[in-house]
Short mmCIF file of C-alpha atoms in Angstrom, two decimals:
data_model
loop_
_atom_site.label_atom_id
_atom_site.label_comp_id
_atom_site.label_asym_id
_atom_site.label_seq_id
_atom_site.Cartn_x
_atom_site.Cartn_y
_atom_site.Cartn_z
CA MET A 1 -20.28 223.96 331.14
CA LYS A 2 -23.31 221.73 331.73
CA LYS A 3 -23.97 221.46 327.98
CA MET A 4 -20.30 220.61 327.39
CA ILE A 5 -20.43 217.82 329.99
CA ALA A 6 -23.65 216.52 328.44
CA LEU A 7 -22.03 216.56 325.00
CA ILE A 8 -18.99 214.65 326.26
CA LEU A 9 -21.29 212.13 327.92
CA ALA A 10 -23.24 211.70 324.69
CA LEU A 11 -20.05 211.13 322.71
CA VAL A 12 -18.85 208.54 325.22
CA LEU A 13 -22.18 206.76 325.04
CA CYS A 14 -22.08 206.85 321.23
CA SER A 15 -18.64 205.22 321.33
CA THR A 16 -19.98 202.56 323.67
CA MET A 17 -22.83 201.83 321.28
CA VAL A 18 -20.53 201.56 318.27
CA ALA A 19 -18.30 199.12 320.16
CA ALA A 20 -21.30 197.07 321.25
CA VAL A 21 -22.44 196.58 317.69
CA ALA A 22 -19.05 196.38 316.05
CA GLU A 23 -20.03 193.06 314.54
CA THR A 24 -22.92 194.78 312.72
CA GLU A 25 -22.17 196.69 309.52
CA LEU A 26 -23.85 200.02 310.11
CA LYS A 27 -24.40 202.13 307.03
CA SER A 28 -23.25 205.73 307.23
CA PHE A 29 -26.11 208.04 306.30
CA THR A 30 -27.56 211.52 306.43
CA LEU A 31 -31.00 212.23 307.87
CA GLY A 32 -32.83 215.35 306.70
CA MET A 33 -35.01 217.63 308.84
CA ARG A 34 -36.59 221.06 308.44
CA MET A 35 -36.26 223.52 311.32
CA PRO A 36 -37.67 227.05 311.79
CA THR A 37 -35.73 230.08 310.61
CA THR A 38 -35.46 231.26 314.25
CA ILE A 39 -34.42 228.65 316.82
CA ASP A 40 -35.30 229.00 320.49
CA GLN A 41 -34.06 226.86 323.39
CA MET A 42 -36.75 224.20 322.93
CA GLN A 43 -36.14 223.87 319.21
CA GLY A 44 -32.41 223.73 319.84
CA GLN A 45 -32.94 220.81 322.24
CA THR A 46 -35.22 219.15 319.69
CA GLN A 47 -32.55 219.39 317.02
CA ASP A 48 -29.88 218.12 319.42
CA ASN A 49 -32.07 215.12 320.31
CA VAL A 50 -32.56 214.16 316.66
CA THR A 51 -28.86 214.68 316.02
CA LEU A 52 -28.10 212.16 318.76
CA VAL A 53 -30.49 209.65 317.17
CA ALA A 54 -28.55 209.97 313.93
CA THR A 55 -25.02 209.98 315.35
CA THR A 56 -25.76 207.04 317.65
CA ALA A 57 -26.64 205.03 314.54
CA ASN A 58 -23.51 206.08 312.56
CA GLY A 59 -25.21 208.94 310.74
CA ASP A 60 -25.48 212.72 310.57
CA LEU A 61 -28.35 215.20 310.63
CA MET A 62 -28.75 217.78 307.86
CA VAL A 63 -31.06 220.68 308.67
CA GLU A 64 -32.79 223.07 306.29
CA ASN A 65 -34.22 226.20 307.91
CA ALA A 66 -37.53 227.28 306.42
CA SER A 67 -40.93 228.63 307.42
CA LEU A 68 -43.75 226.23 308.29
CA THR A 69 -45.80 226.96 305.17
CA PRO A 70 -46.68 224.74 302.19
CA GLU A 71 -44.13 226.62 300.10
CA GLY A 72 -41.52 226.41 302.84
CA ASN A 73 -42.16 222.67 303.17
CA ILE A 74 -41.64 221.88 299.50
CA GLU A 75 -38.57 224.09 299.21
CA ALA A 76 -36.93 222.67 302.35
CA TYR A 77 -37.45 219.00 301.56
CA ASP A 78 -36.56 219.50 297.91
CA LYS A 79 -33.24 221.03 298.96
CA LEU A 80 -32.54 218.21 301.42
CA ILE A 81 -33.26 215.54 298.83
CA ALA A 82 -31.12 217.35 296.26
CA ALA A 83 -28.30 217.40 298.84
CA GLY A 84 -28.45 213.61 298.98
CA VAL A 85 -30.08 212.75 302.32
CA ASP A 86 -30.85 209.07 302.88
CA GLY A 87 -34.11 209.68 304.74
CA LEU A 88 -36.42 212.46 305.90
CA ILE A 89 -38.54 213.35 308.91
CA VAL A 90 -41.29 215.74 307.89
CA ILE A 91 -43.55 218.24 309.63
CA PRO A 92 -46.21 219.15 307.05
CA ALA A 93 -47.75 222.61 307.06
CA ALA A 94 -50.95 221.02 305.73
CA ASP A 95 -52.12 217.68 304.40
CA THR A 96 -52.11 219.10 300.89
CA VAL A 97 -48.29 219.11 300.71
CA LEU A 98 -47.99 215.42 301.51
CA PRO A 99 -48.66 213.89 298.06
CA ARG A 100 -45.86 216.03 296.62
CA ILE A 101 -43.45 215.15 299.44
CA SER A 102 -44.34 211.47 299.04
CA GLN A 103 -43.63 211.69 295.31
CA MET A 104 -40.29 213.38 295.99
CA CYS A 105 -39.26 210.61 298.39
CA GLU A 106 -40.38 207.88 295.99
CA GLU A 107 -38.34 209.40 293.18
CA ALA A 108 -35.32 209.62 295.48
CA GLU A 109 -36.08 206.15 296.90
CA ILE A 110 -35.66 207.25 300.52
CA PRO A 111 -37.76 206.40 303.60
CA TRP A 112 -39.61 209.13 305.43
CA ALA A 113 -41.89 209.70 308.39
CA ILE A 114 -44.09 212.51 309.72
CA TYR A 115 -43.71 214.06 313.17
CA PHE A 116 -46.03 216.34 315.21
CA ARG A 117 -48.89 215.57 312.81
CA SER A 118 -51.58 213.11 311.75
CA ILE A 119 -53.01 212.92 308.22
CA LEU A 120 -56.63 214.00 308.53
CA ASN A 121 -57.65 213.94 304.86
CA GLU A 122 -58.63 210.33 304.21
CA ASP A 123 -57.91 210.44 300.47
CA ILE A 124 -54.44 211.90 301.04
CA LYS A 125 -53.82 209.44 303.86
CA ALA A 126 -54.65 206.48 301.60
CA GLU A 127 -52.42 207.85 298.85
CA VAL A 128 -49.45 208.45 301.15
CA GLU A 129 -49.77 205.14 303.00
CA ALA A 130 -49.69 203.31 299.66
CA SER A 131 -46.09 204.39 299.17
CA PRO A 132 -43.49 201.79 300.21
CA TYR A 133 -41.23 204.60 301.43
CA TYR A 134 -43.68 206.09 303.94
CA LEU A 135 -43.15 204.64 307.43
CA GLY A 136 -45.80 206.41 309.49
CA ASN A 137 -46.27 209.33 311.87
CA THR A 138 -45.75 210.42 315.44
CA TYR A 139 -48.38 212.71 316.91
CA GLU A 140 -50.12 214.02 320.02
CA ASP A 141 -53.80 214.12 321.01
CA GLU A 142 -54.19 217.74 319.97
CA THR A 143 -57.94 217.84 320.46
CA LEU A 144 -57.51 216.76 324.06
CA ALA A 145 -54.79 219.38 324.55
CA GLY A 146 -57.02 222.21 323.35
CA TYR A 147 -59.95 220.95 325.37
CA THR A 148 -57.92 220.53 328.56
CA LEU A 149 -56.43 224.03 328.51
CA VAL A 150 -59.59 225.92 327.61
CA SER A 151 -61.52 223.89 330.19
CA LYS A 152 -59.08 225.17 332.80
CA MET A 153 -59.88 228.69 331.61
CA GLY A 154 -63.58 227.95 332.02
CA GLU A 155 -62.99 226.59 335.52
CA ALA A 156 -61.15 229.83 336.34
CA GLY A 157 -64.17 231.88 335.22
CA CYS A 158 -62.98 233.07 331.80
CA LYS A 159 -65.82 233.96 329.43
CA ASN A 160 -64.28 236.03 326.63
CA ILE A 161 -60.97 234.95 325.14
CA ILE A 162 -58.50 235.74 322.37
CA LEU A 163 -57.08 232.95 320.20
CA PHE A 164 -53.59 232.83 318.71
CA SER A 165 -53.28 229.88 316.36
CA THR A 166 -51.72 228.46 313.22
CA ALA A 167 -52.68 229.33 309.66
CA LEU A 168 -55.94 227.91 308.34
CA GLY A 169 -55.37 224.45 306.91
CA ASP A 170 -52.81 223.40 309.51
CA THR A 171 -54.13 220.04 310.75
CA THR A 172 -52.66 220.34 314.23
CA GLY A 173 -54.16 223.79 314.70
CA GLU A 174 -57.53 222.52 313.52
CA GLN A 175 -57.52 219.72 316.08
CA ARG A 176 -56.49 222.02 318.92
CA GLU A 177 -59.24 224.44 318.01
CA ALA A 178 -61.77 221.59 317.87
CA GLY A 179 -60.91 220.86 321.50
CA MET A 180 -61.10 224.57 322.30
CA ASN A 181 -64.54 224.83 320.73
CA LYS A 182 -65.82 221.88 322.73
CA ALA A 183 -64.64 223.48 325.98
CA CYS A 184 -66.07 226.87 324.93
CA GLU A 185 -69.47 225.27 324.40
CA GLU A 186 -69.39 223.52 327.77
CA TYR A 187 -68.28 226.60 329.73
CA GLY A 188 -70.08 229.33 327.79
CA ILE A 189 -66.86 230.91 326.52
CA THR A 190 -66.79 233.23 323.50
CA VAL A 191 -63.76 233.65 321.23
CA VAL A 192 -63.80 237.43 320.77
CA SER A 193 -60.90 237.65 318.30
CA GLU A 194 -58.52 235.22 316.60
CA PHE A 195 -55.08 235.81 315.10
CA ARG A 196 -53.31 233.33 312.86
CA ALA A 197 -49.69 232.64 311.94
CA VAL A 198 -48.43 235.75 313.75
CA SER A 199 -44.67 235.61 313.35
CA GLN A 200 -43.55 238.59 315.46
CA ALA A 201 -44.12 238.98 319.21
CA SER A 202 -44.54 242.73 318.77
CA ASP A 203 -47.39 242.09 316.32
CA ALA A 204 -49.04 239.74 318.82
CA ALA A 205 -48.82 242.38 321.56
CA GLN A 206 -50.21 245.05 319.26
CA ALA A 207 -53.11 242.77 318.32
CA VAL A 208 -53.99 242.14 321.96
CA GLU A 209 -53.70 245.84 322.78
CA SER A 210 -56.20 246.62 320.03
CA VAL A 211 -58.65 243.99 321.27
CA LEU A 212 -58.40 245.11 324.90
CA THR A 213 -59.25 248.63 323.80
CA THR A 214 -62.37 247.60 321.90
CA HIS A 215 -63.33 244.60 324.06
CA PRO A 216 -62.38 245.32 327.69
CA GLU A 217 -64.43 242.28 328.70
CA VAL A 218 -61.65 239.98 327.42
CA ASP A 219 -60.42 237.84 330.32
CA GLY A 220 -58.34 235.12 328.67
CA ILE A 221 -55.83 234.34 325.93
CA PHE A 222 -55.41 230.85 324.47
CA ILE A 223 -52.14 230.41 322.56
CA SER A 224 -52.54 227.20 320.58
CA ALA A 225 -48.96 227.21 319.26
CA GLY A 226 -46.54 228.92 321.63
CA THR A 227 -43.45 228.27 319.53
CA LEU A 228 -44.99 229.76 316.40
CA THR A 229 -44.20 233.30 317.57
CA TYR A 230 -40.81 233.67 319.21
CA GLY A 231 -41.09 235.71 322.42
CA ILE A 232 -44.89 235.86 322.42
CA LEU A 233 -45.33 235.08 326.12
CA PRO A 234 -43.05 237.81 327.56
CA ALA A 235 -44.51 240.27 325.06
CA LEU A 236 -48.09 239.57 326.14
CA THR A 237 -47.42 239.52 329.89
CA SER A 238 -45.53 242.80 329.58
CA LEU A 239 -48.50 244.34 327.78
CA LEU A 240 -50.93 243.07 330.41
CA ASP A 241 -48.69 244.55 333.10
CA GLN A 242 -48.76 247.86 331.26
CA TYR A 243 -52.55 247.87 331.19
CA GLY A 244 -52.95 246.53 334.72
CA ARG A 245 -54.90 243.52 333.45
CA ASP A 246 -53.90 240.82 335.89
CA ASP A 247 -57.43 239.46 335.50
CA VAL A 248 -56.53 238.13 332.03
CA LYS A 249 -55.47 234.48 332.19
CA ILE A 250 -53.30 232.64 329.66
CA THR A 251 -53.09 229.01 328.63
CA MET A 252 -50.71 227.76 325.99
CA ILE A 253 -49.66 224.70 324.02
CA ASP A 254 -45.85 224.35 323.73
CA PHE A 255 -43.24 225.35 326.27
CA PRO A 256 -41.37 228.46 325.08
CA GLU A 257 -39.26 230.67 327.33
CA GLY A 258 -41.00 232.95 329.80
CA MET A 259 -43.30 230.36 331.37
CA GLU A 260 -41.84 230.47 334.86
CA GLU A 261 -42.27 234.25 335.04
CA ALA A 262 -45.80 233.97 333.65
CA PHE A 263 -46.76 231.47 336.35
CA GLU A 264 -45.09 233.55 339.07
CA SER A 265 -47.00 236.67 338.00
CA GLY A 266 -50.31 234.80 337.99
CA TYR A 267 -51.10 235.23 334.30
CA MET A 268 -50.49 231.61 333.32
CA LEU A 269 -53.06 229.00 334.29
CA ALA A 270 -51.55 225.99 332.52
CA ALA A 271 -49.36 224.96 329.63
CA CYS A 272 -49.48 221.73 327.66
CA GLY A 273 -46.58 220.27 325.71
CA GLY A 274 -43.22 218.70 326.41
CA HIS A 275 -43.66 216.43 323.43
CA ASN A 276 -41.77 218.87 321.20
CA VAL A 277 -38.29 217.76 322.18
CA THR A 278 -39.19 214.06 322.10
CA ASP A 279 -41.71 213.41 319.32
CA PRO A 280 -39.24 213.86 316.40
CA MET A 281 -36.84 211.37 318.02
CA PHE A 282 -39.36 208.59 317.49
CA ALA A 283 -40.00 209.59 313.89
CA ALA A 284 -36.25 209.71 313.32
CA ALA A 285 -35.83 206.25 314.86
CA LEU A 286 -38.43 204.84 312.45
CA VAL A 287 -36.44 206.21 309.52
CA VAL A 288 -33.03 205.21 310.88
CA ASN A 289 -34.13 201.62 311.44
CA ALA A 290 -35.33 201.45 307.83
CA ILE A 291 -32.07 202.95 306.54
CA GLN A 292 -30.09 200.34 308.46
CA GLY A 293 -32.19 197.52 307.02
CA THR A 294 -34.15 196.65 310.18
CA PRO A 295 -37.56 198.32 309.74
CA LEU A 296 -39.74 198.20 312.83
CA SER A 297 -42.90 197.54 310.85
CA ASP A 298 -43.94 196.21 307.46
CA SER A 299 -46.66 198.85 307.15
CA PRO A 300 -47.07 202.50 308.20
CA VAL A 301 -47.64 203.04 311.92
CA SER A 302 -49.22 205.88 313.87
CA ILE A 303 -47.59 206.53 317.24
CA ARG A 304 -49.02 208.80 319.94
CA ILE A 305 -46.63 210.77 322.17
CA ASN A 306 -47.79 211.93 325.59
CA GLN A 307 -48.10 215.62 326.34
CA MET A 308 -47.35 217.07 329.76
CA VAL A 309 -49.55 219.60 331.56
CA LEU A 310 -47.63 222.13 333.66
CA GLU A 311 -49.61 224.05 336.27
CA ASN A 312 -47.09 225.76 338.55
CA VAL A 313 -43.54 227.05 338.84
CA GLU A 314 -42.18 223.75 340.18
CA ASP A 315 -43.53 221.89 337.13
CA VAL A 316 -41.83 224.40 334.85
CA GLN A 317 -38.53 224.14 336.71
CA ASN A 318 -38.57 220.35 336.51
CA TYR A 319 -39.42 220.45 332.82
CA PHE A 320 -36.51 222.70 331.92
CA LYS A 321 -34.15 220.83 334.24
CA TYR A 322 -34.87 217.43 332.74
CA CYS A 323 -36.07 218.19 329.21
CA GLU A 324 -34.06 221.20 328.03
CA SER A 325 -30.87 221.05 330.09
CA GLY A 326 -28.65 219.77 327.28
CA VAL A 327 -29.09 216.09 328.19
CA ALA A 328 -31.05 214.20 325.55
CA THR A 329 -34.51 212.91 326.46
CA TYR A 330 -33.23 209.42 325.65
CA THR A 331 -29.50 208.79 325.94
CA SER A 332 -27.53 206.73 323.44
CA GLU A 333 -27.59 203.77 325.81
CA GLU A 334 -31.37 204.00 326.15
CA MET A 335 -31.75 204.21 322.39
CA GLN A 336 -29.80 200.98 321.95
CA GLU A 337 -32.44 199.07 323.87
CA LEU A 338 -35.58 201.05 323.12
CA PHE A 339 -35.15 202.51 319.60
CA PHE A 340 -32.88 200.41 317.40
CA LYS A 341 -33.69 196.93 316.15
CA PHE A 342 -30.24 196.62 314.59
CA VAL A 343 -28.87 196.76 318.15
CA ASN A 344 -31.71 194.98 319.95
CA PRO A 345 -33.04 192.31 317.55
CA ASP A 346 -35.87 191.47 319.95
CA LEU A 347 -37.35 194.97 319.71
CA THR A 348 -40.90 194.97 318.34
CA ILE A 349 -43.04 197.79 317.01
CA ASP A 350 -45.46 197.25 319.90
CA GLN A 351 -42.65 197.79 322.41
CA PHE A 352 -41.54 200.91 320.53
CA ILE A 353 -45.10 202.28 320.62
CA GLU A 354 -45.35 201.48 324.34
CA THR A 355 -42.15 203.43 325.01
CA ALA A 356 -43.58 206.45 323.22
CA GLY A 357 -46.88 206.21 325.08
CA SER A 358 -45.26 205.92 328.50
CA TYR A 359 -43.24 209.14 328.17
CA THR A 360 -44.06 211.52 331.04
CA LEU A 361 -42.17 214.09 333.08
CA ASP A 362 -42.18 211.72 336.07
CA SER A 363 -40.80 208.84 334.02
CA LEU A 364 -38.08 211.08 332.59
CA ILE A 365 -37.08 212.30 336.06
CA GLU A 366 -36.83 208.69 337.22
CA ARG A 367 -34.68 207.66 334.24
CA HIS A 368 -32.34 210.62 334.44
CA LYS A 369 -32.22 211.45 338.15
CA ASP A 370 -28.59 210.34 338.32
CA ILE A 371 -27.32 212.14 335.20
CA VAL A 372 -29.06 215.53 335.40
CA GLU A 373 -27.65 218.03 337.89
#
C-alpha cells in the first residue's frame, strides 16, 4: 500500500511539473540503463529513482539486464542503442570497455554519462572526454570507503580478515582495496584469503567455511561490494552462527538486505553506502538535460556523491525508511528546481554539483520528514 501511495504521489508530482513547463516543448525520449540479472530491494529502488528522472522530463526508461562484466557491458549497451534509446547511463565493468562504448554512442549520436565509477586510466580518460557525446561521471570516494571500514575493523581488534571483492580490473574494487590496504598497514591486519566476483551466496558461505577450517585465526570479513552477491550477508551470518564464531566481525560497502539482523547479532561493525539509490539519478539528469537541449556543462564533469556510514540498528532503520521505502530520493518537485535546467533556467553546474555533495541521510530525513511514514 505504501508503494502504491508513493507511486500515486509521484504521478501527481509529474503532472504538476508538466503543467508548470507547459510553455516549454519537451522532447519525448527513452533513456537506457543496464541493471543486474537479479534485482534486490536496493536495485529496485535505484531503477525506480531513475525511472522518475525520465518520466518527470517526459521520457521513459529502458532497462537491459546483464552481468557486470566487459562482455555484459558491451552486449547490454549495444542492445539498448539498437533499440533506439536517446541517451545512456553507463556503469563500466572496467575502463577497457569505455572506448568501445564511447564509439557506439558517437555512431548513434546520443549523449551518455557514467555512474558509480571514475575513469582511472589516463589515456582512456583523455580519449573518452574528447567525445562531444560524453557528459561526465558520478562517483564516490571509494578509497575512503575501504579505508574507513577496515580501520573500524582494526579499532575493534581484527588482525586476520577475508576479502570479498569485484573481479580484477574493476576500477571501483581497486580503489576500495587501496583504502583497505592502507588501513591494513596502519593496523597490522593481514588479508588471509580473497574471493572475487562470487555470484552465489552459497558459494560465498562455502568459501568462508573452508577458510575458517584452515585458518581459525580469521576474525573479520570485509565485503567490498555487498550487492555483487545476492543474499551474501544472511548466508555468512548463518554460517558464523553454525560455527559459533561470534568473534568474527563484518564490514561491508553497499546496503543489501540482512543488515539490521547482522547489527542486532553483533556481527556487523559498520556498513558504508547509501549512494547506490541516488548516484545514477545525477548521471541520468546530466543526460536528460542534454537530450532536452539544456546541457548543464559545456565539458565533461566529475561529480562526487556522498556515502553514508551506518553503525547501528537505528541507522539501518532510518536508511530503509527514507531511502528504500518506495519514495524517490528526490521527488519530481525537487528535481524541477535542483536537476533540470529546462525547468529552472538559473540552474548552474556548480549548484548541481553542490546538491550531489550535500546528500546525507540527515539531509534526506529533513527533506522528506513530511512525506515518509
